[in-house]
């Protein structure tokens, strides 16, 4: 399960999918979050991700951490790492928070802060990473590859590893929850993707993720567990199949989470679904590169059962970049063999 505790945030990332507005509007009281945690335990949930906004800015953050630990529920924290003091990190360790995901969008302050819009955010994040790693906490370092930083992808990977973190670098950028396409202005296009493939995927000894067993796949495969293995709770109490799929299943202000989970009509519709009834996607040449999301389709097209244009664009860019990279690698190997043959002594 995922708890979207708050929309409060102290950074100003241009590619953020959250909609600007009053971050405090209709925020649930701590008592209701505590009740929801206990209901999660009844449902057999053993793993919760805390996110936002910046979740550490929620006034009941530490109380919720303590309750999750009391209920023996594993905690994963998504944070920008700018608010945690040394004492806070000690508390996270005491409360058995062993997995922390931190946003880091550059290998230096200038690059990172061009994304976050806040001076000093890089130094604070890096210091937090060092303290967490020293305390034995596993840290995922997540960087969004944007037009402003894609050319530093290799430096980012190297720096993240030097900090002791696990790099997760992605060019995937999504529209805002209200349907605004503004964040996509930051997304890389095919030329930038070509650079990323040549410089980074080649370095990792891998090309773009491909599904080679195309014949065995359903026409439009479900690529996530939204609605049957996951759920999310928004700051106002709305229960969602996942944070990207903003289709309300109910609200914990009005009904118990257990009742919502067992009786929501949409969950019953999604339960056990292995493929999506999206006729427009069947047979698409981009299928091997596509990360179609029913939640984004709902935001962009008003229906979960339609293609979502941002995924189509990303798939086309990935296909173009991957094919160009492959062609260059084939040509490079061919030239290498030719040069080796020319250097070999005549028999």
Coordinates of C-alpha atoms in Angstrom, one line a residue:
X1 CA 0.0 0.0 0.0
X2 CA 1.0 3.6 -0.5
X3 CA 0.2 6.5 1.7
X4 CA 0.3 9.9 -0.1
X5 CA 0.5 11.8 3.2
X6 CA 0.5 15.4 2.0
X7 CA 0.9 17.6 -1.0
X8 CA 3.1 20.0 1.0
X9 CA 6.6 20.3 -0.5
X10 CA 9.6 22.5 0.0
X11 CA 10.9 22.1 -3.6
X12 CA 9.7 23.4 -6.9
X13 CA 10.5 20.7 -9.5
X14 CA 9.2 21.7 -12.9
X15 CA 8.4 18.1 -13.9
X16 CA 6.3 17.3 -10.8
X17 CA 2.9 15.7 -11.6
X18 CA 1.2 17.2 -8.5
X19 CA -1.1 20.1 -9.2
X20 CA -0.2 23.5 -7.5
X21 CA -2.8 24.6 -5.0
X22 CA -3.5 24.6 -1.3
X23 CA -1.5 21.6 0.1
X24 CA -3.5 21.6 3.3
X25 CA -6.9 21.4 1.8
X26 CA -8.9 18.5 3.2
X27 CA -5.8 16.8 4.7
X28 CA -6.9 13.9 6.9
X29 CA -6.3 14.2 10.7
X30 CA -3.6 12.0 12.2
X31 CA -6.2 9.9 14.0
X32 CA -7.8 8.8 10.7
X33 CA -4.4 7.8 9.4
X34 CA -3.8 5.7 12.5
X35 CA -7.1 3.9 12.1
X36 CA -6.3 3.3 8.4
X37 CA -2.9 1.7 9.5
X38 CA -4.7 -0.7 11.8
X39 CA -7.2 -1.6 9.0
X40 CA -4.3 -2.3 6.7
X41 CA -3.0 -4.8 9.3
X42 CA -6.5 -6.5 9.2
X43 CA -6.2 -6.8 5.4
X44 CA -2.8 -8.5 5.7
X45 CA -0.8 -5.7 4.3
X46 CA 2.9 -6.0 5.4
X47 CA 4.5 -3.2 3.4
X48 CA 3.7 0.5 3.1
X49 CA 5.4 3.3 1.1
X50 CA 5.1 6.8 2.5
X51 CA 5.2 9.6 -0.1
X52 CA 3.8 13.0 -0.9
X53 CA 4.5 15.9 -1.7
X54 CA 7.3 15.6 0.9
X55 CA 5.9 13.2 3.5
X56 CA 8.2 14.3 6.3
X57 CA 6.4 17.7 6.3
X58 CA 3.2 16.1 7.4
X59 CA 2.6 17.1 11.1
X60 CA 1.9 13.5 12.1
X61 CA 4.7 11.9 10.2
X62 CA 6.7 10.5 13.2
X63 CA 3.5 9.3 14.9
X64 CA 2.5 7.4 11.8
X65 CA 6.0 5.9 11.5
X66 CA 5.8 4.7 15.1
X67 CA 2.3 3.1 14.5
X68 CA 3.4 1.3 11.4
X69 CA 6.4 -0.1 13.3
X70 CA 4.1 -1.2 16.2
X71 CA 1.9 -3.0 13.6
X72 CA 5.0 -4.7 12.2
X73 CA 4.4 -3.2 8.8
X74 CA 7.6 -2.6 6.7
X75 CA 8.2 1.0 5.8
X76 CA 9.6 2.5 2.7
X77 CA 10.1 6.3 2.5
X78 CA 10.1 8.5 -0.6
X79 CA 11.7 11.8 0.3
X80 CA 13.7 14.7 -1.2
X81 CA 16.0 14.3 1.8
X82 CA 16.2 18.0 2.6
X83 CA 14.3 18.0 5.9
X84 CA 15.9 15.1 7.9
X85 CA 18.2 16.0 10.7
X86 CA 20.8 13.6 12.2
X87 CA 18.3 13.0 15.1
X88 CA 15.6 12.2 12.5
X89 CA 17.8 9.6 10.8
X90 CA 18.5 8.0 14.2
X91 CA 14.7 7.8 14.7
X92 CA 14.1 6.2 11.3
X93 CA 16.7 3.5 12.1
X94 CA 15.1 3.0 15.6
X95 CA 11.7 2.6 13.9
X96 CA 13.1 0.0 11.5
X97 CA 12.9 2.1 8.3
X98 CA 15.3 0.2 6.2
X99 CA 14.5 1.5 2.7
X100 CA 14.6 5.1 1.6
X101 CA 14.2 6.5 -1.9
X102 CA 15.7 9.9 -2.5
X103 CA 15.4 12.2 -5.5
X104 CA 18.7 13.3 -6.9
X105 CA 18.6 14.9 -10.3
X106 CA 22.3 15.7 -10.8
X107 CA 25.9 15.0 -9.8
X108 CA 26.4 18.6 -8.7
X109 CA 24.5 21.4 -7.1
X110 CA 24.0 23.4 -10.3
X111 CA 22.4 20.5 -12.2
X112 CA 20.3 19.2 -9.3
X113 CA 19.1 22.7 -8.3
X114 CA 18.2 23.7 -11.8
X115 CA 15.5 21.0 -11.4
X116 CA 14.4 21.5 -7.8
X117 CA 14.5 25.3 -8.0
X118 CA 15.8 25.6 -4.4
X119 CA 19.4 26.6 -3.6
X120 CA 21.1 24.3 -1.0
X121 CA 18.8 21.4 -1.7
X122 CA 21.7 19.4 -3.3
X123 CA 24.0 19.6 -0.3
X124 CA 21.2 18.7 2.2
X125 CA 20.2 15.7 0.1
X126 CA 23.7 14.4 -0.2
X127 CA 24.4 14.8 3.5
X128 CA 21.3 12.8 4.2
X129 CA 22.3 10.1 1.8
X130 CA 25.7 9.8 3.6
X131 CA 24.1 9.6 7.0
X132 CA 21.6 7.0 6.0
X133 CA 24.2 4.8 4.4
X134 CA 26.4 5.1 7.4
X135 CA 23.5 3.9 9.5
X136 CA 23.0 0.9 7.2
X137 CA 19.9 2.1 5.5
X138 CA 19.4 0.9 1.8
X139 CA 19.0 4.0 -0.4
X140 CA 17.6 4.2 -3.9
X141 CA 18.7 7.3 -5.6
X142 CA 16.1 8.3 -8.2
X143 CA 17.0 10.8 -10.9
X144 CA 14.6 12.1 -13.6
X145 CA 16.4 12.4 -17.0
X146 CA 15.3 15.8 -18.4
X147 CA 16.3 18.1 -21.1
X148 CA 18.4 20.0 -18.5
X149 CA 20.4 17.0 -17.2
X150 CA 20.3 14.1 -19.6
X151 CA 23.8 14.8 -20.9
X152 CA 25.1 14.1 -17.4
X153 CA 23.5 10.7 -17.1
X154 CA 26.9 8.8 -16.7
X155 CA 28.2 11.3 -14.1
X156 CA 24.9 10.9 -12.2
X157 CA 25.2 7.1 -12.2
X158 CA 28.9 7.3 -11.1
X159 CA 28.2 9.8 -8.3
X160 CA 25.2 7.9 -7.0
X161 CA 27.2 4.7 -6.7
X162 CA 30.1 6.6 -5.0
X163 CA 27.5 7.8 -2.4
X164 CA 26.6 4.2 -1.7
X165 CA 23.2 4.5 -3.3
X166 CA 21.4 2.4 -5.9
X167 CA 20.9 4.5 -9.1
X168 CA 17.5 4.5 -10.7
X169 CA 17.6 6.9 -13.7
X170 CA 14.5 7.3 -15.8
X171 CA 13.4 9.5 -18.7
X172 CA 9.7 8.8 -17.9
X173 CA 7.8 12.1 -17.3
X174 CA 4.0 12.1 -16.8
X175 CA 1.3 14.8 -17.1
X176 CA 0.0 16.5 -13.9
X177 CA -2.9 14.8 -12.1
X178 CA -5.2 17.5 -13.5
X179 CA -4.3 16.6 -17.0
X180 CA -1.9 19.5 -17.6
X181 CA 0.9 18.5 -20.1
X182 CA 3.2 21.2 -18.7
X183 CA 5.7 18.6 -17.2
X184 CA 6.2 17.0 -20.7
X185 CA 8.0 20.2 -21.8
X186 CA 10.9 18.9 -19.6
X187 CA 10.8 15.4 -21.2
X188 CA 13.6 14.2 -23.5
X189 CA 12.9 13.5 -27.1
X190 CA 14.4 11.0 -29.5
X191 CA 17.7 12.8 -30.1
X192 CA 18.3 13.1 -26.3
X193 CA 17.2 9.4 -25.9
X194 CA 19.8 8.4 -28.5
X195 CA 22.5 10.0 -26.4
X196 CA 21.2 8.2 -23.3
X197 CA 21.2 4.8 -25.0
X198 CA 24.7 5.3 -26.5
X199 CA 26.3 6.8 -23.3
X200 CA 24.4 5.0 -20.6
X201 CA 22.7 1.8 -21.6
X202 CA 25.8 0.7 -23.6
X203 CA 27.8 1.4 -20.4
X204 CA 25.5 -0.8 -18.5
X205 CA 25.9 -3.5 -21.2
X206 CA 22.2 -3.4 -22.0
X207 CA 19.9 -1.8 -24.6
X208 CA 16.4 -0.6 -24.0
X209 CA 14.2 -3.0 -22.0
X210 CA 12.5 -5.3 -24.6
X211 CA 10.0 -8.1 -24.3
X212 CA 11.2 -10.7 -26.7
X213 CA 8.3 -13.1 -26.1
X214 CA 5.8 -11.0 -28.0
X215 CA 3.8 -14.0 -29.1
X216 CA 3.1 -15.1 -25.6
X217 CA 1.9 -11.8 -24.3
X218 CA -1.8 -10.8 -24.0
X219 CA -2.7 -8.1 -26.6
X220 CA -2.3 -5.3 -24.0
X221 CA -0.6 -6.6 -21.0
X222 CA -1.3 -5.4 -17.5
X223 CA 2.1 -4.0 -16.3
X224 CA 1.2 -3.2 -12.7
X225 CA -0.8 -4.5 -9.8
X226 CA -3.2 -1.5 -9.5
X227 CA -6.4 -2.6 -7.9
X228 CA -5.6 -6.2 -7.1
X229 CA -2.2 -6.2 -5.4
X230 CA -1.9 -2.6 -4.5
X231 CA -3.9 0.3 -3.1
X232 CA -3.1 3.9 -2.2
X233 CA -4.6 6.5 0.1
X234 CA -4.5 10.2 -0.8
X235 CA -4.2 13.1 1.7
X236 CA -8.0 13.7 1.7
X237 CA -8.8 10.0 2.4
X238 CA -9.6 8.9 -1.1
X239 CA -8.7 5.3 -1.7
X240 CA -7.1 4.7 -5.2
X241 CA -6.0 1.6 -7.0
X242 CA -2.6 3.3 -7.2
X243 CA -1.4 6.9 -7.1
X244 CA -1.3 7.2 -10.9
X245 CA -4.8 5.7 -11.3
X246 CA -6.8 8.5 -9.7
X247 CA -10.1 6.7 -9.8
X248 CA -11.7 6.8 -6.3
X249 CA -12.7 3.5 -4.8
X250 CA -14.2 5.2 -1.8
X251 CA -13.1 7.4 1.1
X252 CA -11.9 6.3 4.5
X253 CA -13.6 9.3 6.0
X254 CA -16.9 7.6 5.1
X255 CA -16.2 3.9 5.1
X256 CA -13.7 1.5 6.6
X257 CA -10.8 0.6 4.4
X258 CA -11.7 -3.1 4.8
X259 CA -15.2 -2.5 3.4
X260 CA -13.8 -0.4 0.5
X261 CA -11.3 -3.1 -0.5
X262 CA -13.8 -5.9 -0.5
X263 CA -16.8 -4.1 -2.0
X264 CA -15.6 -1.5 -4.5
X265 CA -17.1 -2.1 -7.9
X266 CA -14.0 -0.8 -9.7
X267 CA -11.8 -3.2 -7.7
X268 CA -14.1 -6.1 -8.7
X269 CA -13.7 -5.0 -12.3
X270 CA -9.9 -4.9 -12.1
X271 CA -9.4 -8.0 -10.0
X272 CA -7.6 -10.7 -11.9
X273 CA -7.4 -8.7 -15.1
X274 CA -4.3 -9.8 -17.0
X275 CA -4.9 -7.7 -20.1
X276 CA -6.6 -4.4 -20.9
X277 CA -9.5 -4.1 -23.4
X278 CA -7.7 -1.5 -25.5
X279 CA -8.4 -2.4 -29.1
X280 CA -6.4 0.6 -30.5
X281 CA -3.2 -0.9 -29.0
X282 CA -3.4 -4.5 -30.3
X283 CA -0.7 -5.2 -32.8
X284 CA 1.0 -1.9 -32.3
X285 CA 4.7 -1.9 -33.4
X286 CA 5.6 0.0 -30.3
X287 CA 4.3 -2.6 -27.9
X288 CA 7.8 -3.9 -26.9
X289 CA 8.8 -0.4 -25.8
X290 CA 5.5 0.8 -24.3
X291 CA 4.8 1.4 -20.7
X292 CA 1.1 2.1 -21.1
X293 CA -0.6 3.2 -17.9
X294 CA -4.3 3.0 -17.4
X295 CA -4.1 5.8 -14.8
X296 CA -2.4 8.1 -17.3
X297 CA -4.9 7.1 -19.9
X298 CA -7.7 8.2 -17.5
X299 CA -5.9 11.6 -17.0
X300 CA -5.1 12.2 -20.6
X301 CA -8.0 10.6 -22.4
X302 CA -10.8 10.3 -19.8
X303 CA -10.8 6.5 -19.9
X304 CA -8.6 3.7 -18.6
X305 CA -9.3 1.7 -21.8
X306 CA -7.7 4.1 -24.3
X307 CA -4.1 4.6 -25.3
X308 CA -2.3 7.3 -23.3
X309 CA -0.4 9.7 -25.7
X310 CA 2.5 10.3 -23.4
X311 CA 3.3 6.6 -23.3
X312 CA 3.0 6.4 -27.1
X313 CA 5.4 9.3 -27.5
X314 CA 7.9 7.8 -25.0
X315 CA 7.6 4.4 -26.8
X316 CA 8.3 5.9 -30.2
X317 CA 11.3 7.8 -28.8
X318 CA 12.6 4.6 -27.1
X319 CA 12.2 2.6 -30.3
X320 CA 13.9 5.2 -32.4
X321 CA 16.8 5.5 -30.0
X322 CA 17.2 1.8 -29.4
X323 CA 17.2 1.0 -33.2
X324 CA 19.8 3.7 -33.9
X325 CA 21.9 2.5 -31.0
X326 CA 21.7 -1.0 -32.3
X327 CA 22.7 0.1 -35.8
X328 CA 25.7 1.9 -34.5
X329 CA 26.8 -1.0 -32.4
X330 CA 26.5 -3.4 -35.4
X331 CA 28.5 -1.0 -37.5
X332 CA 31.1 -0.6 -34.8
X333 CA 31.6 -4.4 -34.4
X334 CA 31.8 -4.7 -38.2
X335 CA 34.5 -2.0 -38.4
X336 CA 36.4 -3.6 -35.5
X337 CA 36.4 -7.0 -37.2
X338 CA 37.5 -5.3 -40.5
X339 CA 40.4 -3.5 -38.7
X340 CA 41.5 -6.7 -37.0
X341 CA 41.5 -8.6 -40.3
X342 CA 43.6 -5.8 -41.9
X343 CA 46.1 -6.0 -39.1
X344 CA 46.4 -9.8 -39.2
X345 CA 49.5 -11.1 -41.0
X346 CA 48.9 -12.7 -44.4
X347 CA 49.0 -16.5 -44.2

